[in-house]
Coordinates of C-alpha atoms in Angstrom, one line a residue:
Chain E
Q29 CA 149.8 45.1 121.0
V30 CA 149.4 42.9 117.9
Q31 CA 149.4 45.1 114.9
L32 CA 149.7 44.9 111.1
V33 CA 150.3 48.1 109.1
E34 CA 150.1 48.2 105.3
S35 CA 151.8 50.7 103.1
G36 CA 152.8 51.2 99.5
G37 CA 149.5 51.9 97.8
G38 CA 148.8 54.7 95.4
V39 CA 147.5 55.7 92.1
V40 CA 149.1 53.8 89.2
Q41 CA 148.5 53.5 85.5
P42 CA 147.2 50.2 84.0
G43 CA 150.0 47.8 83.3
R44 CA 152.3 49.2 85.9
S45 CA 153.5 47.7 89.2
L46 CA 153.6 48.4 92.9
R47 CA 155.0 46.8 96.0
L48 CA 152.7 46.6 99.0
S49 CA 154.2 46.0 102.5
C50 CA 152.7 44.6 105.6
A51 CA 154.7 45.4 108.8
A52 CA 153.9 43.3 111.8
S53 CA 154.5 43.8 115.5
G54 CA 153.4 42.4 118.8
F55 CA 153.6 38.7 118.0
T56 CA 156.1 36.1 116.9
F57 CA 155.8 36.9 113.2
S58 CA 157.8 33.9 111.9
N59 CA 155.2 31.5 113.4
Y60 CA 152.2 32.8 111.5
G61 CA 150.8 32.6 108.0
I62 CA 149.8 35.9 106.5
H63 CA 147.1 36.7 103.9
W64 CA 146.2 39.6 101.7
V65 CA 142.6 40.4 101.2
R66 CA 141.2 43.2 99.1
Q67 CA 137.9 45.1 98.8
G68 CA 137.1 47.0 95.7
P69 CA 134.7 50.0 95.7
G70 CA 131.2 48.9 96.4
K71 CA 132.3 45.2 96.4
G72 CA 132.7 42.5 98.9
L73 CA 135.9 41.0 100.4
E74 CA 138.1 39.0 98.1
W75 CA 140.9 36.8 99.3
V76 CA 144.1 37.5 97.2
A77 CA 147.0 35.4 98.5
V78 CA 148.6 33.6 101.4
I79 CA 152.1 32.8 102.5
S80 CA 153.0 30.2 105.2
D81 CA 155.0 31.0 108.3
D82 CA 158.2 29.8 106.7
G83 CA 157.5 31.4 103.3
V84 CA 157.5 28.0 101.5
Y85 CA 153.8 27.6 100.8
K86 CA 152.1 30.3 98.7
N87 CA 148.8 30.4 97.0
Y88 CA 146.9 33.0 95.0
A89 CA 143.4 33.8 93.8
D90 CA 143.0 32.9 90.1
S91 CA 142.3 36.6 89.4
V92 CA 145.8 37.6 90.4
K93 CA 147.8 34.4 89.6
G94 CA 150.8 35.2 87.5
R95 CA 150.6 38.9 88.2
F96 CA 150.9 39.1 92.0
T97 CA 153.8 37.7 94.1
I98 CA 153.7 37.3 97.8
S99 CA 156.9 37.1 99.9
R100 CA 158.1 37.6 103.4
D101 CA 161.2 38.6 105.3
N102 CA 161.0 37.1 108.8
S103 CA 164.0 39.1 109.9
E104 CA 162.1 42.3 109.1
N105 CA 158.7 41.1 110.3
T106 CA 157.3 42.1 106.9
V107 CA 155.2 40.5 104.2
Y108 CA 155.2 42.0 100.7
L109 CA 152.8 41.8 97.8
E110 CA 154.3 42.7 94.4
V111 CA 151.4 43.7 92.2
S112 CA 152.2 43.9 88.5
S113 CA 150.4 44.2 85.1
L114 CA 147.7 46.1 87.1
K115 CA 144.2 46.3 85.7
T116 CA 141.5 48.8 86.5
Q117 CA 139.6 45.9 88.3
D118 CA 142.5 45.6 90.7
T119 CA 141.5 48.9 92.2
A120 CA 140.8 48.2 95.9
V121 CA 141.9 48.6 99.5
Y122 CA 144.4 45.9 100.2
S123 CA 144.6 44.5 103.7
C124 CA 146.9 42.0 105.3
A125 CA 145.7 39.6 108.0
K126 CA 147.3 36.9 110.2
D127 CA 146.3 33.3 110.8
R128 CA 144.5 32.8 114.1
F129 CA 146.8 29.9 115.1
P130 CA 150.5 29.4 114.5
H131 CA 151.8 27.0 111.8
T132 CA 148.5 26.5 110.1
S133 CA 148.5 27.9 106.6
S134 CA 150.2 25.2 104.5
H135 CA 149.8 22.9 101.5
F136 CA 147.0 21.2 103.4
G137 CA 144.8 24.2 102.5
Y138 CA 142.7 24.7 105.6
F139 CA 143.3 27.1 108.5
Y140 CA 141.3 28.5 111.3
G141 CA 140.6 32.0 110.2
L142 CA 142.1 35.5 110.4
D143 CA 142.2 37.2 113.7
V144 CA 144.1 40.4 113.2
W145 CA 143.8 42.7 110.2
G146 CA 145.5 45.9 109.1
Q147 CA 143.7 49.0 108.1
G148 CA 144.6 48.6 104.5
T149 CA 146.3 50.5 101.8
A150 CA 144.5 51.8 98.7
V151 CA 145.5 50.9 95.2
I152 CA 143.9 52.9 92.4
V153 CA 144.5 51.8 88.9
S154 CA 143.6 54.5 86.5
S155 CA 145.0 56.1 83.3
Chain O
D11 CA 135.4 27.7 94.2
I12 CA 133.3 27.5 97.3
Q13 CA 130.5 30.1 97.3
M14 CA 129.4 31.6 100.6
T15 CA 125.8 32.9 100.6
Q16 CA 125.1 35.1 103.5
S17 CA 121.7 36.3 104.5
P18 CA 120.2 38.7 105.1
S19 CA 122.2 41.4 103.4
S20 CA 120.8 44.0 105.8
L21 CA 118.9 43.8 109.0
S22 CA 117.1 46.4 111.2
A23 CA 116.9 45.6 114.9
S24 CA 116.6 47.3 118.3
V25 CA 118.8 47.3 121.4
G26 CA 118.0 44.2 123.3
D27 CA 116.9 42.1 120.3
R28 CA 118.2 38.7 119.4
V29 CA 119.3 38.5 115.8
T30 CA 120.5 35.6 113.6
I31 CA 122.7 35.8 110.5
T32 CA 123.1 32.8 108.2
C33 CA 125.9 31.6 106.0
R34 CA 125.5 28.8 103.5
A35 CA 128.5 27.2 101.8
S36 CA 128.2 25.6 98.4
Q37 CA 130.0 22.5 99.6
N38 CA 131.1 20.9 102.8
I39 CA 133.6 23.1 104.7
N40 CA 133.4 21.1 108.0
K41 CA 133.9 23.7 110.7
Y42 CA 136.3 26.0 108.8
L43 CA 134.1 29.1 109.2
T44 CA 134.7 32.4 110.9
W45 CA 132.5 35.3 111.7
S46 CA 133.9 38.8 111.9
Q47 CA 132.5 42.3 112.6
Q48 CA 133.6 45.4 110.8
K49 CA 132.8 49.0 111.6
P50 CA 133.3 51.9 109.1
G51 CA 136.9 52.8 108.7
K52 CA 138.1 50.1 111.1
A53 CA 139.8 46.7 110.6
P54 CA 137.6 43.7 111.0
Q55 CA 137.4 42.0 114.4
L56 CA 137.2 38.3 114.7
L57 CA 134.2 37.1 116.7
I58 CA 133.9 33.4 116.1
Y59 CA 136.4 30.8 114.7
A60 CA 135.9 27.2 113.8
A61 CA 132.2 27.8 113.5
S62 CA 131.4 28.0 117.2
N63 CA 134.5 29.1 119.2
L64 CA 134.2 32.5 120.8
E65 CA 137.3 34.6 120.2
S66 CA 139.0 35.8 123.4
G67 CA 137.7 39.1 124.6
V68 CA 134.4 38.9 122.6
P69 CA 131.3 39.3 124.6
S70 CA 129.3 36.1 125.3
R71 CA 126.2 37.5 123.6
F72 CA 127.8 36.4 120.4
S73 CA 127.6 32.8 119.5
G74 CA 128.1 30.6 116.4
S75 CA 126.8 27.3 115.3
G76 CA 126.7 24.9 112.4
S77 CA 129.0 22.6 110.4
G78 CA 129.2 21.3 106.9
T79 CA 127.3 23.8 104.8
E80 CA 125.0 25.7 107.2
F81 CA 126.2 28.2 109.8
T82 CA 124.6 30.8 112.0
L83 CA 125.8 33.8 114.0
T84 CA 123.5 34.8 116.8
I85 CA 123.7 38.0 118.8
S86 CA 121.6 37.8 122.0
G87 CA 120.7 41.1 123.5
L88 CA 121.9 43.6 121.0
Q89 CA 124.0 46.4 122.4
P90 CA 124.5 49.9 120.7
E91 CA 128.1 49.0 119.8
D92 CA 126.9 45.9 117.9
F93 CA 125.5 47.9 115.0
A94 CA 128.0 47.1 112.3
T95 CA 128.6 44.9 109.3
Y96 CA 129.2 41.1 109.8
F97 CA 130.7 38.7 107.4
C98 CA 131.5 35.0 107.3
H99 CA 134.6 33.5 105.8
Q100 CA 135.5 30.0 104.8
S101 CA 139.0 28.8 105.5
H102 CA 138.6 25.2 104.3
S103 CA 140.2 25.5 100.9
P104 CA 141.5 28.2 98.6
P105 CA 140.3 30.5 97.3
Y106 CA 139.1 31.4 100.8
T107 CA 135.8 33.1 100.0
F108 CA 133.8 35.5 102.1
G109 CA 130.1 36.1 102.5
Q110 CA 128.8 39.3 101.1
G111 CA 128.2 40.8 104.5
T112 CA 125.2 41.7 106.6
K113 CA 124.7 45.3 107.6
L114 CA 123.0 45.5 111.0
E115 CA 121.3 48.8 111.6
I116 CA 119.3 50.3 114.4
K117 CA 115.6 50.2 114.0

């Protein structure tokens, strides 16, 4: 079945880095844009980043721009999120999710929603 | 940024009831709006995409409507498994913002 599994979270000190992974299975990975979304404790959902199916188009929330980097390896069916210069306000469960339709996330900006989400990986930034 | 204002934040209802949840966008997002359901400890499940299209496998008691800035999710004939949190999400332009969620509880 279609599945996304995140890993790489943990407890980290402010200013340090982590690499989160999102492993996909059950669909033609290279056809779909992938997003990262996070939810902090007691907070709502916050969109973090997107990468297009071919990895060319990337976009980030202002709150993480310059500190987070999204990438993908279509040969390994995996998307990565490098999170660096971490702040306490980055503490959250980070989930990846796929575009509802193939070949949609792009420089045009719009897409048709996220249909499959992973369970998330927790990042706790604390000294 | 596009602000998504979802209401109500919580709702009590009984099995068999019809409930409506509303999402208002701070600017025109055409039909780039989805509704999803989330249960504790589980990944969200997509219910409605493009404002009014029922996702495959989702019961027909769920329906969505609206375009532009006003959207609604209606559940007709609540079932016990429907008690969960619902959220809207705009996919018109980045940053792709979410509504704050509606927690639907059993009365």
